[in-house]
Amino acid sequence: MATNDEPLYPIAILIDELKNEDIQLRLNSIRRLSTIARALGEERTRKELIPFLSENNDDEDEVLLAMAEELGVFIPYVGGVEHAHVLLPPLEALCTVEETCVRDKAVESLCRIGAQMKESDIVDWFVPVVKRLAAGEWFTARVSSCGLFHIAYPSASDQLKAELRNIYGQLCQDDMPMVRRAAASNLGKFAATVEQNYLKTEIMSIFDDLTQDDQDSVRLLAVEGCAALGKLLEPQDCVAHILPVIVNFSQDKSWRVRYMVANQLYELCEAVGPEHSREHLVPAYVRLLRDNEAEVRIAAAGKVTKFCKILSPQLAVQHILPCVKELSSDSSQHVRSALASVIMGMAPVLGKDATIEQLLPIFLSLLKDEFPDVRLNIISKLDQVNQVIGIDLLSQSLLPAIVELAEDRHWRVRLAIIEYIPLLASQLGVGFFDDKLGALCMQWLEDKVFSIRDAAANNLKRLAKEFGPEWAMQHIIPQVLEKINNPHYLYRMTILQAISLLAPVMGAEITCQKLLPVVINSSKDRVPNIKFNVAKVLQALIPILDHSTVKPCLVELSEDPDVDVRYYANQALQACDQIMMSS
């Protein structure tokens, strides 16, 4: 039965609400279908509610979408799996509507229900639905039917299976490109349920037809079928049937098909196996890397590291690296950006010598690229190269570029460098860091962009953790405290934030001796924003320090003329009192 907070809606009210002009009311009533079904009971749901929904499929798309979704989880409300077939008629009707998202949701719900139905019920009820949709006069029904074959096929008799394979073959040759597209995109799922002997004959024949379709939108979906079918076939059949198709597709006259091949190439290589990939797919991949369409080069460049993992280092250096060099100075910034995001991963594949000789110059040229995204993508993956070539060489060749990027005019590039600094610091070691990068970390505290100042303060905390409080006391704290006298209040606020972040790392003694006096002194600042930030910092320091050391300052701030200063000071005082009570 329905719970107390879900009122019992009789079918008459549902009917009234579903006929209401207000779409929100209609939507709400559809979303309450499960409550209504519980109120009606299983038998009345089957005899009254479901037939009513079957007839009521002429509504706004939002309402129909909600109905298709609800019906997918409706089996418990109609009496369990034995009665699941009563849900098929309303969903069959929804499979024929014009709106794609409604049809897709109806197909998804049908698949969910079909997966739970008994084999005999699938043959008696589900297969006829598939056949009726596949023979539908309007193309929408035929499109929907393509997504149901993989559920219907396993339970069918041999005669019925032959009929279903035949119907699917006809859908792949339908006059409407939309139907052929749906058949192409669902072929992998259907093929996975078909017996091996029919897979090699009938399914491969269907697949061959799709690969030669005159519509590029159908051919590009057949590319996805290559990877799916390749995993189902024996290796020798895969080489005989799938490999020639991939090679042809990589030279297709439509750039969208070539783009799809470039995007799926790694999956296709997995299907074909490494041996044949090296022999047959390397020339195809090189062609894609040098394609005249930028979109194809972007997709191919993004897969360069994955593809190199299949090859031996010699083959990668011989065939792929020349293309990578060309792409690093490509006319499209998006191609360079795609390359920059993966090129670092080539270092472990090629090994130390090839990385130093061949890749390092490419990294450096990309680090100086005029487009900020290219520089960002290189910076974020520097650690992959470091593992291969070692820190000494990295610091000699890449550090000057990093120092240059630390002052980049694009703040996102500066931000990426800051986030990379703690990792770099741990790898370079304390001595090298002090010489080259220490000054930069202080410089960022006075950046014009708040995100940079905020990241710089967090960066100091991470460095203090990495190198320890003694190092921080010598190299960070004095420079930070000097900056509290900056004439601009925003920079003084950054220093207060840095103090609150550093205090837990530095410990109670250093905080009390060095950091706290600076904070208390700032409570006399003429800018209210500084004063209420002092209150926030003091509240953060309460767990570290004896509260008696911070309370007098907070009491003074709680009597400040500014309302915000008083508010934050009182918040901090309450925190003080709570700690006193708990101790």
Coordinates of C-alpha atoms in Angstrom, one line a residue:
M1 CA 0.0 0.0 0.0
A2 CA 1.0 3.6 -0.4
T3 CA 2.7 5.3 2.5
N4 CA 1.0 8.1 4.5
D5 CA 2.8 10.9 2.7
E6 CA 1.7 9.7 -0.7
P7 CA -2.1 10.3 -1.1
L8 CA -4.2 7.7 -2.8
Y9 CA -5.0 9.0 -6.3
P10 CA -8.0 7.2 -7.9
I11 CA -7.9 6.7 -11.6
A12 CA -10.6 9.4 -12.2
I13 CA -8.3 12.1 -10.7
L14 CA -5.4 10.8 -12.9
I15 CA -7.6 11.0 -16.0
D16 CA -8.6 14.6 -15.0
E17 CA -5.0 15.6 -14.4
L18 CA -3.8 14.1 -17.6
K19 CA -6.4 16.1 -19.5
N20 CA -5.5 19.3 -17.7
E21 CA -4.2 22.2 -19.8
D22 CA -1.3 22.8 -17.3
I23 CA 1.7 20.6 -18.5
Q24 CA 3.2 20.7 -15.0
L25 CA 0.0 19.0 -13.6
R26 CA 0.2 16.4 -16.3
L27 CA 3.9 15.7 -15.6
N28 CA 3.3 15.4 -11.9
S29 CA 0.5 12.9 -12.4
I30 CA 2.8 10.7 -14.7
R31 CA 5.5 10.9 -12.1
R32 CA 3.0 9.6 -9.5
L33 CA 2.1 6.6 -11.6
S34 CA 3.7 4.1 -9.1
T35 CA 1.7 5.6 -6.2
I36 CA -1.5 5.4 -8.3
A37 CA -0.7 1.8 -9.2
R38 CA -0.2 0.8 -5.6
A39 CA -3.5 2.4 -4.7
L40 CA -5.4 0.6 -7.5
G41 CA -3.8 -2.8 -6.8
E42 CA -2.1 -5.0 -9.4
E43 CA -5.3 -6.2 -11.2
R44 CA -6.9 -2.8 -11.7
T45 CA -3.5 -1.4 -12.8
R46 CA -3.4 -4.1 -15.5
K47 CA -7.0 -3.7 -16.6
E48 CA -7.6 0.1 -16.2
L49 CA -4.4 2.1 -15.8
I50 CA -2.2 0.5 -18.5
P51 CA -4.9 0.5 -21.3
F52 CA -5.6 4.1 -20.4
L53 CA -1.9 5.0 -20.8
S54 CA -1.8 3.1 -24.1
E55 CA -4.4 5.4 -25.5
N56 CA -3.0 8.5 -24.0
N57 CA 0.1 8.9 -26.1
D58 CA -0.8 12.1 -27.8
D59 CA 0.8 14.6 -25.4
E60 CA 3.8 17.0 -24.9
D61 CA 7.2 15.3 -25.3
E62 CA 8.1 15.9 -21.7
V63 CA 5.0 14.0 -20.5
L64 CA 5.7 11.1 -22.9
L65 CA 9.3 11.0 -21.8
A66 CA 8.3 10.7 -18.2
M67 CA 5.8 8.0 -19.1
A68 CA 8.4 6.0 -21.0
E69 CA 10.8 6.2 -18.0
E70 CA 8.1 5.3 -15.4
L71 CA 6.9 2.2 -17.3
G72 CA 10.4 0.8 -17.5
V73 CA 10.3 0.1 -13.7
F74 CA 6.6 -0.9 -13.5
I75 CA 6.9 -4.7 -13.4
P76 CA 6.3 -4.9 -9.6
Y77 CA 3.0 -2.9 -9.9
V78 CA 1.4 -5.1 -12.5
G79 CA 1.9 -8.4 -10.7
G80 CA 5.5 -9.3 -11.4
V81 CA 7.3 -10.9 -14.3
E82 CA 4.3 -13.2 -15.3
H83 CA 2.3 -10.1 -16.2
A84 CA 5.2 -8.0 -17.6
H85 CA 3.8 -8.3 -21.2
V86 CA 0.9 -5.9 -20.3
L87 CA 3.5 -3.1 -20.3
L88 CA 4.5 -3.7 -23.9
P89 CA 1.5 -2.0 -25.7
P90 CA 2.0 1.6 -24.2
L91 CA 5.8 1.4 -24.8
E92 CA 5.2 0.1 -28.3
A93 CA 3.0 3.2 -29.0
L94 CA 5.8 5.5 -27.6
C95 CA 8.3 3.8 -29.9
T96 CA 6.5 5.4 -32.9
V97 CA 6.4 9.0 -31.7
E98 CA 8.3 11.7 -33.6
E99 CA 10.6 12.9 -30.7
T100 CA 13.8 11.0 -30.6
C101 CA 14.5 11.2 -26.9
V102 CA 11.0 9.7 -26.2
R103 CA 11.6 6.8 -28.6
D104 CA 15.1 6.1 -27.1
K105 CA 13.7 6.0 -23.6
A106 CA 10.8 3.7 -24.7
V107 CA 13.3 1.4 -26.3
E108 CA 15.5 1.4 -23.1
S109 CA 12.4 0.6 -21.0
L110 CA 11.4 -2.2 -23.4
C111 CA 14.9 -3.7 -23.2
R112 CA 14.8 -3.5 -19.4
I113 CA 11.4 -5.3 -19.3
G114 CA 12.4 -7.8 -22.0
A115 CA 15.5 -8.7 -20.0
Q116 CA 13.3 -9.8 -17.1
M117 CA 10.6 -11.6 -19.0
K118 CA 10.4 -15.4 -19.3
E119 CA 11.6 -17.0 -22.5
S120 CA 8.1 -18.2 -23.5
D121 CA 6.6 -14.7 -22.9
I122 CA 9.4 -13.1 -25.0
V123 CA 8.4 -15.4 -27.9
D124 CA 4.6 -14.8 -27.4
W125 CA 4.6 -11.1 -26.7
F126 CA 8.0 -9.4 -27.2
V127 CA 9.0 -10.8 -30.6
P128 CA 5.6 -9.8 -32.1
V129 CA 6.3 -6.2 -30.9
V130 CA 9.7 -6.2 -32.6
K131 CA 8.2 -7.5 -35.8
R132 CA 5.3 -5.0 -35.8
L133 CA 7.7 -2.1 -35.2
A134 CA 10.1 -3.4 -37.9
A135 CA 7.2 -3.5 -40.4
G136 CA 5.9 -0.1 -39.3
E137 CA 4.8 2.3 -42.0
W138 CA 6.3 5.3 -40.4
F139 CA 10.2 5.3 -40.2
T140 CA 10.2 6.1 -36.4
A141 CA 8.8 2.6 -35.6
R142 CA 11.4 0.9 -37.8
V143 CA 14.2 3.0 -36.1
S144 CA 13.0 1.9 -32.7
S145 CA 12.8 -1.8 -33.6
C146 CA 16.6 -1.9 -34.3
G147 CA 17.4 -1.5 -30.6
L148 CA 15.2 -4.5 -29.6
F149 CA 16.5 -7.4 -31.6
H150 CA 19.3 -8.3 -29.2
I151 CA 16.7 -8.9 -26.4
A152 CA 14.3 -10.9 -28.7
Y153 CA 16.8 -13.1 -30.5
P154 CA 18.3 -15.4 -27.8
S155 CA 14.9 -16.7 -26.7
A156 CA 13.5 -17.4 -30.2
S157 CA 13.2 -20.8 -32.0
D158 CA 15.6 -21.5 -34.9
Q159 CA 12.9 -20.7 -37.4
L160 CA 12.1 -17.4 -35.6
K161 CA 15.8 -16.6 -35.3
A162 CA 16.2 -16.9 -39.1
E163 CA 13.2 -14.6 -39.6
L164 CA 14.6 -12.0 -37.2
R165 CA 18.0 -12.1 -39.0
N166 CA 16.2 -11.6 -42.3
I167 CA 14.2 -8.7 -40.9
Y168 CA 17.3 -7.0 -39.6
G169 CA 19.0 -7.5 -43.0
Q170 CA 16.0 -5.7 -44.6
L171 CA 16.3 -2.8 -42.0
C172 CA 19.9 -2.4 -43.0
Q173 CA 18.7 -1.8 -46.6
D174 CA 15.8 0.4 -45.7
D175 CA 15.0 3.4 -48.0
M176 CA 15.3 5.8 -45.0
P177 CA 18.9 6.7 -44.0
M178 CA 17.7 7.1 -40.4
V179 CA 16.6 3.5 -40.2
R180 CA 19.9 2.3 -41.8
R181 CA 21.8 4.5 -39.2
A182 CA 19.9 2.8 -36.3
A183 CA 20.6 -0.6 -37.8
A184 CA 24.3 0.2 -38.1
S185 CA 24.6 1.5 -34.6
N186 CA 22.8 -1.5 -33.0
L187 CA 24.6 -4.1 -35.2
G188 CA 27.3 -4.8 -32.5
K189 CA 24.7 -5.6 -29.8
F190 CA 22.6 -7.8 -32.2
A191 CA 25.7 -9.6 -33.5
A192 CA 26.8 -10.5 -29.9
T193 CA 23.6 -12.6 -29.6
V194 CA 23.9 -14.4 -33.0
E195 CA 25.5 -17.8 -33.3
Q196 CA 29.1 -18.0 -34.6
N197 CA 28.2 -19.7 -38.0
Y198 CA 25.6 -17.1 -38.8
L199 CA 27.9 -14.3 -37.6
K200 CA 30.5 -15.1 -40.3
T201 CA 27.9 -15.4 -43.1
E202 CA 24.7 -13.4 -42.7
I203 CA 25.9 -10.7 -40.2
M204 CA 29.1 -10.1 -42.1
S205 CA 27.1 -9.7 -45.3
I206 CA 24.8 -7.1 -43.6
F207 CA 28.0 -5.4 -42.3
D208 CA 29.6 -5.3 -45.8
D209 CA 26.4 -3.6 -47.2
L210 CA 26.5 -0.9 -44.4
T211 CA 30.2 -0.2 -45.0
Q212 CA 29.4 0.6 -48.7
D213 CA 26.3 2.7 -47.9
D214 CA 26.1 6.0 -49.9
Q215 CA 25.3 8.0 -46.8
D216 CA 28.4 8.9 -44.8
S217 CA 26.3 9.1 -41.6
V218 CA 25.6 5.3 -42.0
R219 CA 29.3 4.5 -42.8
L220 CA 30.6 6.3 -39.8
L221 CA 28.4 4.2 -37.5
A222 CA 29.7 1.1 -39.3
V223 CA 33.1 2.1 -38.1
E224 CA 31.9 1.5 -34.5
G225 CA 30.6 -1.9 -35.7
C226 CA 34.2 -2.8 -36.8
A227 CA 35.4 -2.7 -33.2
A228 CA 32.4 -4.5 -31.9
L229 CA 32.4 -7.3 -34.6
G230 CA 36.2 -7.6 -34.4
K231 CA 35.9 -8.7 -30.7
L232 CA 33.3 -11.3 -31.6
L233 CA 35.1 -12.9 -34.6
E234 CA 38.1 -15.3 -34.5
P235 CA 41.4 -13.5 -35.2
Q236 CA 41.8 -14.9 -38.7
D237 CA 38.2 -13.9 -39.7
C238 CA 38.8 -10.5 -38.1
V239 CA 41.9 -10.0 -40.3
A240 CA 40.1 -11.3 -43.4
H241 CA 36.8 -9.2 -43.0
I242 CA 37.5 -6.3 -40.7
L243 CA 41.0 -5.2 -41.5
P244 CA 40.3 -4.3 -45.2
V245 CA 37.3 -2.3 -44.1
I246 CA 39.3 -0.2 -41.6
V247 CA 42.0 0.5 -44.2
N248 CA 39.3 1.6 -46.7
F249 CA 37.5 3.7 -44.2
S250 CA 40.8 5.5 -43.3
Q251 CA 40.8 6.7 -46.9
D252 CA 37.0 7.4 -47.1
K253 CA 36.0 10.5 -49.1
S254 CA 34.0 11.8 -46.1
W255 CA 36.1 13.4 -43.4
R256 CA 33.5 12.4 -40.8
V257 CA 34.2 8.7 -41.5
R258 CA 37.9 9.3 -41.3
Y259 CA 37.4 11.2 -38.1
M260 CA 35.5 8.2 -36.7
V261 CA 38.3 5.8 -37.7
A262 CA 40.9 8.1 -36.0
N263 CA 38.8 8.2 -32.9
Q264 CA 38.2 4.5 -32.7
L265 CA 41.7 3.4 -34.0
Y266 CA 43.0 2.0 -30.7
E267 CA 39.8 -0.1 -30.2
L268 CA 40.2 -1.3 -33.8
C269 CA 43.8 -2.3 -33.2
E270 CA 42.8 -4.3 -30.1
A271 CA 40.2 -6.1 -32.3
V272 CA 42.8 -6.9 -35.0
G273 CA 45.7 -7.7 -32.7
P274 CA 49.2 -6.1 -32.4
E275 CA 50.8 -8.1 -35.2
H276 CA 48.4 -7.0 -38.0
S277 CA 48.1 -3.5 -36.5
R278 CA 51.9 -3.0 -37.0
E279 CA 51.8 -4.3 -40.5
H280 CA 48.5 -2.9 -41.9
L281 CA 47.3 -0.1 -39.6
V282 CA 50.5 2.0 -39.2
P283 CA 50.3 3.4 -42.8
A284 CA 46.6 4.1 -42.2
Y285 CA 47.3 5.9 -39.0
V286 CA 50.1 8.0 -40.6
R287 CA 47.6 9.0 -43.3
L288 CA 45.2 10.1 -40.6
L289 CA 47.9 12.1 -38.8
R290 CA 48.6 13.9 -42.1
D291 CA 44.9 14.3 -43.1
N292 CA 43.9 17.6 -44.8
E293 CA 41.0 18.0 -42.3
A294 CA 42.0 19.5 -38.9
E295 CA 39.2 17.6 -37.1
V296 CA 40.7 14.3 -38.3
R297 CA 44.2 15.3 -37.3
I298 CA 42.9 16.3 -33.8
A299 CA 41.3 12.9 -33.3
A300 CA 44.4 11.1 -34.6
A301 CA 46.8 13.3 -32.5
G302 CA 44.8 12.5 -29.3
K303 CA 45.5 8.8 -29.8
V304 CA 49.3 9.0 -30.6
T305 CA 50.5 7.7 -27.2
K306 CA 48.0 4.8 -27.1
F307 CA 48.9 3.8 -30.7
C308 CA 52.7 3.9 -29.9
K309 CA 52.1 1.5 -27.0
I310 CA 51.1 -1.2 -29.6
L311 CA 54.3 -0.6 -31.7
S312 CA 57.9 -1.3 -30.9
P313 CA 60.0 1.9 -30.0
Q314 CA 61.8 1.5 -33.4
L315 CA 58.6 1.6 -35.4
A316 CA 57.3 4.5 -33.3
V317 CA 60.5 6.5 -34.0
Q318 CA 60.5 5.6 -37.6
H319 CA 56.9 6.2 -38.6
I320 CA 55.0 8.1 -35.9
L321 CA 57.7 10.7 -34.7
P322 CA 58.1 12.4 -38.0
C323 CA 54.3 13.0 -38.0
V324 CA 54.4 14.2 -34.4
K325 CA 57.1 16.8 -35.4
E326 CA 54.8 18.1 -38.2
L327 CA 51.8 18.3 -35.9
S328 CA 53.7 20.2 -33.2
S329 CA 53.8 23.1 -35.7
D330 CA 50.4 22.4 -37.2
S331 CA 48.4 25.4 -38.5
S332 CA 45.5 24.5 -36.2
Q333 CA 45.9 25.4 -32.5
H334 CA 43.4 22.6 -31.6
V335 CA 45.6 20.0 -33.2
R336 CA 48.7 21.2 -31.3
S337 CA 46.6 21.2 -28.1
A338 CA 45.4 17.6 -28.7
L339 CA 49.0 16.6 -29.3
A340 CA 50.3 18.4 -26.2
S341 CA 47.7 16.6 -24.0
V342 CA 49.1 13.2 -24.9
I343 CA 52.7 13.6 -26.2
M344 CA 54.2 13.4 -22.7
G345 CA 52.9 9.8 -22.5
M346 CA 55.2 8.9 -25.4
A347 CA 58.3 9.3 -23.2
P348 CA 58.0 6.0 -21.3
V349 CA 57.2 4.2 -24.6
L350 CA 60.2 5.6 -26.5
G351 CA 62.7 5.3 -23.6
K352 CA 65.4 7.8 -22.4
D353 CA 67.6 8.2 -25.4
A354 CA 64.8 8.7 -28.0
T355 CA 63.0 11.1 -25.6
I356 CA 66.1 13.2 -25.1
E357 CA 67.0 13.3 -28.8
Q358 CA 63.5 13.4 -30.5
L359 CA 60.8 14.4 -28.0
L360 CA 62.5 17.0 -25.8
P361 CA 62.8 19.6 -28.7
I362 CA 59.1 19.1 -29.5
F363 CA 58.2 19.6 -25.8
L364 CA 60.1 22.8 -25.7
S365 CA 58.5 24.1 -28.9
L366 CA 55.0 23.3 -27.5
L367 CA 55.9 25.0 -24.2
K368 CA 56.5 28.2 -26.1
D369 CA 53.3 27.9 -28.2
E370 CA 51.3 31.1 -28.5
F371 CA 48.1 29.3 -27.6
P372 CA 47.7 29.0 -23.8
D373 CA 45.9 25.6 -23.9
V374 CA 48.9 24.0 -25.6
R375 CA 51.3 25.2 -22.9
L376 CA 48.9 24.1 -20.2
N377 CA 48.5 20.6 -21.6
I378 CA 52.3 20.2 -21.6
I379 CA 52.8 21.5 -18.1
S380 CA 50.2 19.3 -16.5
K381 CA 51.9 16.1 -17.7
L382 CA 55.6 17.0 -17.1
D383 CA 56.0 14.3 -14.4
Q384 CA 55.7 11.6 -17.1
V385 CA 58.8 12.9 -18.8
N386 CA 60.7 13.4 -15.5
Q387 CA 60.3 9.6 -14.7
V388 CA 62.1 8.8 -18.0
I389 CA 64.9 11.4 -18.4
G390 CA 65.6 12.3 -14.8
I391 CA 65.5 15.6 -12.9
D392 CA 68.9 16.9 -14.0
L393 CA 68.2 17.0 -17.7
L394 CA 64.6 18.1 -17.0
S395 CA 65.8 21.1 -14.9
Q396 CA 68.4 22.1 -17.5
S397 CA 66.1 22.0 -20.5
L398 CA 62.6 22.6 -19.2
L399 CA 63.1 24.8 -16.1
P400 CA 63.9 28.0 -18.1
A401 CA 60.6 27.5 -20.0
I402 CA 58.8 26.9 -16.7
V403 CA 60.2 30.2 -15.2
E404 CA 59.1 32.0 -18.3
L405 CA 55.5 30.5 -18.1
A406 CA 55.3 31.5 -14.4
E407 CA 55.0 35.1 -15.7
D408 CA 52.7 34.1 -18.6
R409 CA 50.1 36.8 -19.5
H410 CA 47.3 34.2 -19.3
W411 CA 46.4 33.6 -15.6
R412 CA 45.3 30.0 -16.2
V413 CA 48.8 29.1 -17.4
R414 CA 50.3 30.8 -14.3
L415 CA 47.8 28.8 -12.2
A416 CA 48.8 25.5 -13.8
I417 CA 52.4 26.2 -13.0
I418 CA 51.6 27.0 -9.4
E419 CA 49.8 23.7 -9.0
Y420 CA 52.7 21.9 -10.5
I421 CA 55.3 23.6 -8.2
P422 CA 55.0 21.2 -5.1
L423 CA 55.5 18.2 -7.4
L424 CA 58.5 19.9 -9.0
A425 CA 59.8 20.9 -5.6
S426 CA 59.7 17.3 -4.3
Q427 CA 61.5 16.1 -7.4
L428 CA 64.1 18.9 -7.6
G429 CA 65.0 18.8 -3.9
V430 CA 65.3 21.7 -1.5
G431 CA 68.6 23.1 -2.7
F432 CA 67.7 23.4 -6.3
F433 CA 64.2 24.8 -5.4
D434 CA 65.6 27.6 -3.3
D435 CA 67.9 28.8 -6.1
K436 CA 65.4 28.8 -9.0
L437 CA 61.8 28.8 -7.8
G438 CA 61.7 30.3 -4.3
A439 CA 61.4 33.9 -5.5
L440 CA 58.6 33.0 -7.9
C441 CA 56.4 31.6 -5.1
M442 CA 56.6 34.9 -3.3
Q443 CA 56.0 36.9 -6.4
W444 CA 52.6 35.1 -7.0
L445 CA 51.3 36.3 -3.6
E446 CA 51.1 39.8 -5.2
D447 CA 49.5 38.7 -8.5
K448 CA 46.7 40.8 -10.0
V449 CA 44.3 37.8 -10.2
F450 CA 42.7 36.5 -7.0
S451 CA 42.8 32.8 -8.1
I452 CA 46.6 33.1 -8.5
R453 CA 47.0 34.7 -5.0
D454 CA 44.7 32.1 -3.5
A455 CA 46.7 29.2 -5.2
A456 CA 50.0 30.8 -4.2
A457 CA 48.9 30.8 -0.5
N458 CA 47.9 27.1 -0.7
N459 CA 51.2 26.4 -2.5
L460 CA 53.2 27.8 0.4
K461 CA 51.4 25.4 2.8
R462 CA 52.2 22.4 0.5
L463 CA 55.8 23.5 0.3
A464 CA 56.1 23.9 4.1
K465 CA 54.7 20.3 4.4
E466 CA 57.1 19.0 1.8
F467 CA 60.3 20.6 3.2
G468 CA 59.3 20.9 6.9
P469 CA 58.7 23.7 9.4
E470 CA 62.4 24.5 9.9
W471 CA 62.9 25.2 6.1
A472 CA 59.7 27.2 6.0
M473 CA 60.8 29.2 9.1
Q474 CA 64.0 30.2 7.2
H475 CA 62.7 30.6 3.6
I476 CA 58.9 31.3 3.7
I477 CA 57.8 33.0 7.0
P478 CA 60.1 36.1 6.9
Q479 CA 59.2 37.0 3.3
V480 CA 55.5 36.4 3.9
L481 CA 55.4 38.6 7.0
E482 CA 57.3 41.4 5.2
K483 CA 54.4 41.7 2.8
I484 CA 51.8 42.4 5.5
N485 CA 52.7 46.1 5.1
N486 CA 51.8 46.2 1.4
P487 CA 49.8 49.4 0.7
H488 CA 47.0 47.5 -1.2
Y489 CA 44.5 45.8 1.2
L490 CA 43.8 42.9 -1.2
Y491 CA 47.5 41.8 -0.9
R492 CA 47.4 42.2 2.9
M493 CA 44.3 39.9 2.9
T494 CA 46.3 37.2 0.9
I495 CA 49.0 37.3 3.6
L496 CA 46.4 36.7 6.3
Q497 CA 45.1 33.8 4.4
A498 CA 48.6 32.4 3.9
I499 CA 49.2 32.7 7.7
S500 CA 46.0 30.8 8.5
L501 CA 47.1 28.0 6.1
L502 CA 50.7 27.9 7.4
A503 CA 49.9 27.9 11.1
P504 CA 48.8 24.2 11.4
V505 CA 52.0 23.1 9.5
M506 CA 54.3 25.3 11.6
G507 CA 52.9 24.3 15.0
A508 CA 51.8 26.2 18.1
E509 CA 55.2 27.6 19.2
I510 CA 56.2 29.3 15.9
T511 CA 52.5 30.4 15.3
C512 CA 52.4 32.1 18.8
Q513 CA 55.8 33.7 18.5
K514 CA 55.9 34.8 14.8
L515 CA 52.5 34.6 13.2
L516 CA 50.0 35.7 15.8
P517 CA 51.6 39.2 16.6
V518 CA 51.2 40.0 12.9
V519 CA 47.6 39.0 12.8
I520 CA 46.7 40.9 16.0
N521 CA 48.5 44.0 14.7
S522 CA 46.4 43.8 11.5
S523 CA 43.2 44.1 13.7
K524 CA 44.1 47.8 13.9
D525 CA 43.9 48.1 10.0
R526 CA 41.8 50.9 8.7
V527 CA 40.1 48.6 6.1
P528 CA 37.1 46.6 7.6
N529 CA 37.7 43.7 5.1
I530 CA 41.1 43.2 6.7
K531 CA 39.6 43.3 10.2
F532 CA 36.9 40.7 9.6
N533 CA 39.5 38.5 7.9
V534 CA 41.6 38.9 11.1
A535 CA 38.6 37.5 13.0
K536 CA 38.3 34.6 10.6
V537 CA 42.0 33.8 10.9
L538 CA 41.9 34.0 14.7
Q539 CA 38.9 31.6 14.7
A540 CA 41.0 29.2 12.6
L541 CA 44.0 29.5 15.0
I542 CA 41.8 28.7 18.2
P543 CA 42.4 24.9 18.0
I544 CA 46.2 25.5 17.7
L545 CA 46.7 28.2 20.4
D546 CA 45.6 28.9 23.9
H547 CA 42.3 30.8 23.4
S548 CA 43.2 33.4 26.0
T549 CA 45.8 34.7 23.6
V550 CA 43.3 35.5 20.9
K551 CA 40.2 36.4 23.0
P552 CA 41.1 40.1 23.9
C553 CA 41.6 40.9 20.3
L554 CA 38.3 39.3 19.3
V555 CA 36.4 41.2 22.1
E556 CA 37.9 44.4 20.8
L557 CA 36.8 43.6 17.2
S558 CA 33.3 42.6 18.4
E559 CA 32.8 46.3 19.4
D560 CA 33.9 47.6 15.9
P561 CA 31.7 50.1 14.2
D562 CA 31.5 47.9 11.1
V563 CA 28.6 45.3 11.1
D564 CA 30.6 42.6 9.3
V565 CA 33.6 42.9 11.6
R566 CA 31.3 42.5 14.6
Y567 CA 29.6 39.5 13.1
Y568 CA 32.8 37.5 12.3
A569 CA 34.3 38.5 15.7
N570 CA 31.2 37.2 17.5
Q571 CA 31.4 34.0 15.5
A572 CA 35.0 33.5 16.6
L573 CA 34.1 34.3 20.2
Q574 CA 31.4 31.6 20.1
A575 CA 33.9 29.1 18.8
C576 CA 36.2 30.1 21.7
D577 CA 33.4 29.5 24.2
Q578 CA 32.5 26.1 22.7
I579 CA 36.2 25.0 23.1
M580 CA 36.2 26.2 26.7
M581 CA 33.0 24.2 27.4
S582 CA 34.2 21.1 25.8
S583 CA 37.6 21.2 27.6

